[in-house]
mmCIF file of C-alpha atoms in Angstrom:
data_model
loop_
_atom_site.group_PDB
_atom_site.id
_atom_site.type_symbol
_atom_site.label_atom_id
_atom_site.label_comp_id
_atom_site.label_asym_id
_atom_site.label_seq_id
_atom_site.Cartn_x
_atom_site.Cartn_y
_atom_site.Cartn_z
ATOM 1 C CA GLY A 29 -18.594 -80.783 -147.481
ATOM 2 C CA ILE A 30 -16.846 -77.408 -147.332
ATOM 3 C CA GLN A 31 -19.631 -75.736 -149.333
ATOM 4 C CA ILE A 32 -22.272 -77.193 -146.982
ATOM 5 C CA LEU A 33 -20.320 -75.920 -143.980
ATOM 6 C CA ARG A 34 -20.111 -72.485 -145.598
ATOM 7 C CA ALA A 35 -23.882 -72.462 -146.041
ATOM 8 C CA VAL A 36 -24.441 -73.488 -142.415
ATOM 9 C CA ALA A 37 -22.004 -70.860 -141.173
ATOM 10 C CA ALA A 38 -23.554 -68.115 -143.324
ATOM 11 C CA LEU A 39 -27.081 -68.942 -142.136
ATOM 12 C CA CYS A 40 -25.924 -68.971 -138.514
ATOM 13 C CA VAL A 41 -24.456 -65.486 -138.873
ATOM 14 C CA VAL A 42 -27.502 -64.140 -140.755
ATOM 15 C CA PHE A 43 -29.934 -65.465 -138.135
ATOM 16 C CA ARG A 44 -27.748 -64.125 -135.333
ATOM 17 C CA HIS A 45 -27.649 -60.595 -136.724
ATOM 18 C CA ALA A 46 -31.279 -60.608 -137.823
ATOM 19 C CA GLY A 47 -32.401 -61.714 -134.365
ATOM 20 C CA LYS A 48 -30.060 -59.239 -132.706
ATOM 21 C CA GLU A 49 -31.539 -56.321 -134.672
ATOM 22 C CA ALA A 50 -35.190 -57.338 -134.866
ATOM 23 C CA ILE A 51 -35.858 -59.285 -131.674
ATOM 24 C CA ASP A 52 -33.347 -59.017 -128.865
ATOM 25 C CA PRO A 53 -29.569 -58.339 -128.540
ATOM 26 C CA ASN A 54 -29.177 -61.774 -126.947
ATOM 27 C CA SER A 55 -31.212 -63.571 -129.596
ATOM 28 C CA PHE A 56 -29.723 -66.749 -131.137
ATOM 29 C CA PRO A 57 -26.210 -66.461 -129.637
ATOM 30 C CA ILE A 58 -25.318 -69.847 -131.129
ATOM 31 C CA GLY A 59 -25.216 -68.084 -134.498
ATOM 32 C CA GLN A 60 -21.895 -66.506 -133.545
ATOM 33 C CA PHE A 61 -20.256 -69.890 -134.007
ATOM 34 C CA GLY A 62 -20.739 -69.428 -137.743
ATOM 35 C CA VAL A 63 -17.690 -67.153 -137.643
ATOM 36 C CA ASP A 64 -15.618 -69.884 -135.995
ATOM 37 C CA ILE A 65 -16.599 -72.255 -138.802
ATOM 38 C CA PHE A 66 -15.561 -69.645 -141.373
ATOM 39 C CA PHE A 67 -12.148 -69.195 -139.764
ATOM 40 C CA VAL A 68 -11.444 -72.928 -139.843
ATOM 41 C CA ILE A 69 -12.642 -73.098 -143.459
ATOM 42 C CA SER A 70 -10.297 -70.211 -144.335
ATOM 43 C CA GLY A 71 -7.366 -72.190 -142.971
ATOM 44 C CA ILE A 72 -8.395 -75.259 -144.992
ATOM 45 C CA VAL A 73 -8.890 -73.343 -148.242
ATOM 46 C CA ILE A 74 -5.673 -71.323 -147.996
ATOM 47 C CA TYR A 75 -3.607 -74.403 -147.204
ATOM 48 C CA ARG A 76 -5.043 -76.386 -150.102
ATOM 49 C CA THR A 77 -5.127 -73.634 -152.735
ATOM 50 C CA GLY A 78 -2.704 -70.911 -151.698
ATOM 51 C CA ARG A 79 0.450 -72.450 -150.316
ATOM 52 C CA ASN A 80 1.905 -73.200 -153.758
ATOM 53 C CA LEU A 81 1.300 -69.727 -155.205
ATOM 54 C CA ASP A 82 3.796 -66.903 -155.509
ATOM 55 C CA TRP A 83 3.235 -64.434 -152.686
ATOM 56 C CA HIS A 84 2.071 -61.595 -154.949
ATOM 57 C CA VAL A 85 -0.405 -63.838 -156.792
ATOM 58 C CA PHE A 86 -1.751 -65.146 -153.503
ATOM 59 C CA PHE A 87 -2.244 -61.685 -152.006
ATOM 60 C CA ARG A 88 -3.755 -60.205 -155.166
ATOM 61 C CA ARG A 89 -6.298 -63.027 -155.442
ATOM 62 C CA ARG A 90 -7.257 -62.795 -151.769
ATOM 63 C CA LEU A 91 -7.790 -59.041 -151.972
ATOM 64 C CA ALA A 92 -9.817 -59.340 -155.173
ATOM 65 C CA ARG A 93 -12.069 -61.903 -153.527
ATOM 66 C CA VAL A 94 -12.864 -59.808 -150.445
ATOM 67 C CA VAL A 95 -12.071 -56.104 -150.721
ATOM 68 C CA PRO A 96 -14.189 -54.806 -153.664
ATOM 69 C CA MET A 97 -17.475 -56.164 -152.297
ATOM 70 C CA TYR A 98 -16.606 -55.051 -148.767
ATOM 71 C CA TRP A 99 -15.810 -51.530 -149.965
ATOM 72 C CA LEU A 100 -19.119 -51.380 -151.829
ATOM 73 C CA VAL A 101 -21.042 -52.368 -148.703
ATOM 74 C CA LEU A 102 -19.053 -49.854 -146.619
ATOM 75 C CA LEU A 103 -19.811 -47.047 -149.073
ATOM 76 C CA LEU A 104 -23.520 -47.847 -149.063
ATOM 77 C CA HIS A 105 -23.567 -48.009 -145.271
ATOM 78 C CA LEU A 106 -21.715 -44.719 -144.849
ATOM 79 C CA ALA A 107 -23.971 -43.009 -147.405
ATOM 80 C CA VAL A 108 -27.035 -44.059 -145.413
ATOM 81 C CA SER A 109 -25.339 -43.040 -142.157
ATOM 82 C CA ILE A 110 -24.555 -39.560 -143.489
ATOM 83 C CA ALA A 111 -28.049 -39.167 -144.943
ATOM 84 C CA THR A 112 -29.684 -40.047 -141.638
ATOM 85 C CA HIS A 113 -27.346 -38.031 -139.365
ATOM 86 C CA ASP A 114 -27.554 -34.525 -140.827
ATOM 87 C CA GLY A 115 -24.717 -35.002 -143.270
ATOM 88 C CA THR A 116 -22.171 -36.184 -140.685
ATOM 89 C CA LEU A 117 -20.691 -39.463 -139.509
ATOM 90 C CA ARG A 118 -22.152 -39.186 -136.053
ATOM 91 C CA GLY A 119 -23.685 -42.220 -134.413
ATOM 92 C CA ALA A 120 -21.639 -45.327 -133.809
ATOM 93 C CA THR A 121 -19.245 -44.904 -136.748
ATOM 94 C CA GLY A 122 -16.971 -41.880 -136.500
ATOM 95 C CA ILE A 123 -14.473 -40.704 -139.132
ATOM 96 C CA THR A 124 -11.461 -42.647 -137.796
ATOM 97 C CA ASN A 125 -13.467 -45.841 -137.654
ATOM 98 C CA ALA A 126 -14.766 -45.275 -141.192
ATOM 99 C CA VAL A 127 -11.271 -44.731 -142.634
ATOM 100 C CA ALA A 128 -9.891 -47.768 -140.778
ATOM 101 C CA GLY A 129 -12.764 -49.799 -142.209
ATOM 102 C CA PHE A 130 -11.563 -49.193 -145.771
ATOM 103 C CA PHE A 131 -8.087 -50.415 -144.811
ATOM 104 C CA VAL A 132 -9.643 -53.440 -143.042
ATOM 105 C CA ILE A 133 -7.942 -52.467 -139.769
ATOM 106 C CA PRO A 134 -9.642 -52.845 -136.354
ATOM 107 C CA ALA A 135 -10.600 -49.525 -134.773
ATOM 108 C CA PHE A 136 -12.778 -48.273 -131.935
ATOM 109 C CA ASP A 137 -16.176 -46.837 -132.761
ATOM 110 C CA VAL A 138 -17.528 -43.870 -130.814
ATOM 111 C CA GLU A 139 -19.033 -46.211 -128.219
ATOM 112 C CA GLY A 140 -15.669 -47.825 -127.458
ATOM 113 C CA ASN A 141 -16.388 -51.109 -129.254
ATOM 114 C CA ILE A 142 -13.930 -52.609 -131.735
ATOM 115 C CA PHE A 143 -16.299 -52.896 -134.661
ATOM 116 C CA PRO A 144 -16.085 -51.452 -138.191
ATOM 117 C CA PRO A 145 -18.986 -49.366 -139.551
ATOM 118 C CA VAL A 146 -20.507 -52.576 -140.947
ATOM 119 C CA VAL A 147 -20.343 -54.663 -137.776
ATOM 120 C CA PRO A 148 -20.064 -58.169 -139.353
ATOM 121 C CA GLY A 149 -16.931 -56.893 -141.107
ATOM 122 C CA TRP A 150 -14.940 -57.424 -137.893
ATOM 123 C CA SER A 151 -14.254 -60.977 -139.070
ATOM 124 C CA LEU A 152 -12.687 -59.613 -142.275
ATOM 125 C CA ASN A 153 -10.105 -57.846 -140.113
ATOM 126 C CA TYR A 154 -8.963 -61.297 -139.037
ATOM 127 C CA GLU A 155 -9.126 -62.633 -142.580
ATOM 128 C CA LEU A 156 -6.810 -59.892 -143.858
ATOM 129 C CA TYR A 157 -4.451 -60.588 -140.946
ATOM 130 C CA PHE A 158 -4.345 -64.252 -142.016
ATOM 131 C CA TYR A 159 -3.668 -63.206 -145.611
ATOM 132 C CA VAL A 160 -0.834 -60.872 -144.610
ATOM 133 C CA VAL A 161 0.856 -63.557 -142.497
ATOM 134 C CA CYS A 162 0.583 -66.105 -145.314
ATOM 135 C CA THR A 163 1.877 -63.581 -147.854
ATOM 136 C CA PHE A 164 5.020 -62.890 -145.821
ATOM 137 C CA VAL A 165 5.586 -66.603 -145.239
ATOM 138 C CA LEU A 166 5.220 -67.340 -148.961
ATOM 139 C CA ALA A 167 7.710 -64.566 -149.726
ATOM 140 C CA LEU A 168 10.321 -65.474 -147.122
ATOM 141 C CA VAL A 169 10.069 -69.187 -146.306
ATOM 142 C CA PRO A 170 10.515 -72.319 -148.475
ATOM 143 C CA ARG A 171 7.121 -73.680 -149.501
ATOM 144 C CA HIS A 172 7.580 -77.005 -147.740
ATOM 145 C CA ARG A 173 7.833 -74.994 -144.497
ATOM 146 C CA PHE A 174 4.611 -73.050 -145.119
ATOM 147 C CA LEU A 175 2.473 -74.785 -142.478
ATOM 148 C CA PRO A 176 4.938 -74.700 -139.541
ATOM 149 C CA ALA A 177 5.949 -71.129 -140.390
ATOM 150 C CA VAL A 178 2.371 -69.783 -140.423
ATOM 151 C CA CYS A 179 1.550 -71.710 -137.231
ATOM 152 C CA ALA A 180 4.665 -70.348 -135.527
ATOM 153 C CA VAL A 181 3.962 -66.730 -136.521
ATOM 154 C CA ILE A 182 0.323 -66.726 -135.394
ATOM 155 C CA ALA A 183 0.947 -68.671 -132.176
ATOM 156 C CA GLY A 184 4.065 -66.615 -131.453
ATOM 157 C CA MET A 185 2.194 -63.333 -131.832
ATOM 158 C CA ILE A 186 -0.464 -64.560 -129.403
ATOM 159 C CA VAL A 187 2.194 -65.391 -126.808
ATOM 160 C CA VAL A 188 4.164 -62.151 -127.305
ATOM 161 C CA MET A 189 1.056 -59.965 -127.110
ATOM 162 C CA LEU A 190 -0.515 -61.816 -124.185
ATOM 163 C CA PRO A 191 0.417 -59.144 -121.576
ATOM 164 C CA TRP A 192 -1.684 -56.643 -123.549
ATOM 165 C CA THR A 193 -4.463 -58.837 -124.946
ATOM 166 C CA ALA A 194 -5.290 -60.309 -121.523
ATOM 167 C CA ALA A 195 -7.188 -57.071 -120.821
ATOM 168 C CA PRO A 196 -10.849 -56.637 -121.836
ATOM 169 C CA ALA A 197 -11.249 -55.409 -125.431
ATOM 170 C CA ARG A 198 -12.539 -51.984 -124.386
ATOM 171 C CA SER A 199 -9.396 -51.292 -122.335
ATOM 172 C CA LEU A 200 -6.841 -52.426 -124.923
ATOM 173 C CA GLY A 201 -6.073 -48.868 -125.969
ATOM 174 C CA PHE A 202 -4.871 -50.069 -129.383
ATOM 175 C CA ALA A 203 -7.660 -51.760 -131.310
ATOM 176 C CA PRO A 204 -5.512 -53.913 -133.698
ATOM 177 C CA LEU A 205 -4.349 -55.915 -130.662
ATOM 178 C CA VAL A 206 -7.572 -57.928 -130.983
ATOM 179 C CA LEU A 207 -5.990 -59.662 -133.980
ATOM 180 C CA PHE A 208 -3.638 -61.457 -131.603
ATOM 181 C CA LEU A 209 -6.329 -63.056 -129.471
ATOM 182 C CA PRO A 210 -6.373 -66.891 -129.348
ATOM 183 C CA LEU A 211 -9.335 -66.753 -131.745
ATOM 184 C CA SER A 212 -6.819 -66.659 -134.596
ATOM 185 C CA LEU A 213 -5.733 -70.209 -133.712
ATOM 186 C CA GLU A 214 -8.921 -71.392 -135.445
ATOM 187 C CA PHE A 215 -7.255 -70.476 -138.725
ATOM 188 C CA VAL A 216 -4.240 -72.575 -137.742
ATOM 189 C CA ALA A 217 -6.578 -75.456 -136.848
ATOM 190 C CA GLY A 218 -8.048 -75.353 -140.349
ATOM 191 C CA MET A 219 -4.603 -75.505 -141.928
ATOM 192 C CA ILE A 220 -3.649 -78.486 -139.778
ATOM 193 C CA LEU A 221 -6.893 -80.277 -140.690
ATOM 194 C CA ALA A 222 -6.194 -79.714 -144.389
ATOM 195 C CA HIS A 223 -2.633 -80.979 -143.967
ATOM 196 C CA LEU A 224 -3.852 -84.156 -142.257
ATOM 197 C CA TYR A 225 -6.496 -84.656 -144.940
ATOM 198 C CA GLU A 226 -3.955 -84.398 -147.746
ATOM 199 C CA ARG A 227 -1.726 -86.909 -145.969
ATOM 200 C CA GLY A 228 -4.604 -89.409 -146.029
ATOM 201 C CA PHE A 229 -5.712 -89.144 -142.403
ATOM 202 C CA ARG A 230 -9.391 -90.043 -141.965
ATOM 203 C CA THR A 231 -11.614 -90.624 -138.967
ATOM 204 C CA GLY A 232 -14.149 -93.447 -139.054
ATOM 205 C CA MET A 233 -17.903 -92.963 -138.974
ATOM 206 C CA PRO A 234 -18.226 -93.872 -135.247
ATOM 207 C CA VAL A 235 -15.664 -91.209 -134.334
ATOM 208 C CA ASN A 236 -17.376 -88.671 -136.591
ATOM 209 C CA ALA A 237 -20.750 -89.416 -134.979
ATOM 210 C CA VAL A 238 -19.317 -88.935 -131.472
ATOM 211 C CA LEU A 239 -17.603 -85.670 -132.494
ATOM 212 C CA LEU A 240 -20.779 -84.311 -134.092
ATOM 213 C CA ALA A 241 -22.982 -85.314 -131.157
ATOM 214 C CA SER A 242 -20.513 -83.827 -128.664
ATOM 215 C CA ALA A 243 -20.334 -80.563 -130.600
ATOM 216 C CA LEU A 244 -24.131 -80.246 -130.736
ATOM 217 C CA VAL A 245 -24.491 -80.977 -127.016
ATOM 218 C CA TRP A 246 -21.777 -78.420 -126.191
ATOM 219 C CA LEU A 247 -23.379 -75.762 -128.393
ATOM 220 C CA PHE A 248 -26.864 -76.269 -126.951
#
């Protein structure tokens, strides 16, 4: 089921960006929900596979899974950008934004948007934030407290940063503040779902049908 959801989420994102570039900026907005699916899946996968690892093993594996391919795509993108802008990083990227991209840190582009040079990479900023939180929890907290500790850190950061993150993204002043938006609770939701699943909690087919139908109606 997780692999099917990954496929659905990936196709949603691909269609969203393809339509945005080739047809209209507002084309297929429903595709953005693919990212939400990915965030929940990340919570499920990390809870089920990562919570029993040593912190350094966990972090090394997460980085190896994401960073090399992302860096390759960034390098290709920046090479094309330089080649098409007279040997500079003019356009929407900018040098600061490019450097921040390699460290997977949110940064403003030259148009004031919080997007890395490769725009879909904004979701990886959140992923690395999740990995860092889990790494610190694995290093500092007993493993049987992994779930409540991660939930408390992410939810606590949202509450603490609320006076600053309540402003529109363009006026934040400090781009990494976007990591503390309530969006990150989707990762927590995935961890809670995985915890319930491992404890044997199941919903019946009638409930599943109602949930699925309600979700589709809401999305449309």
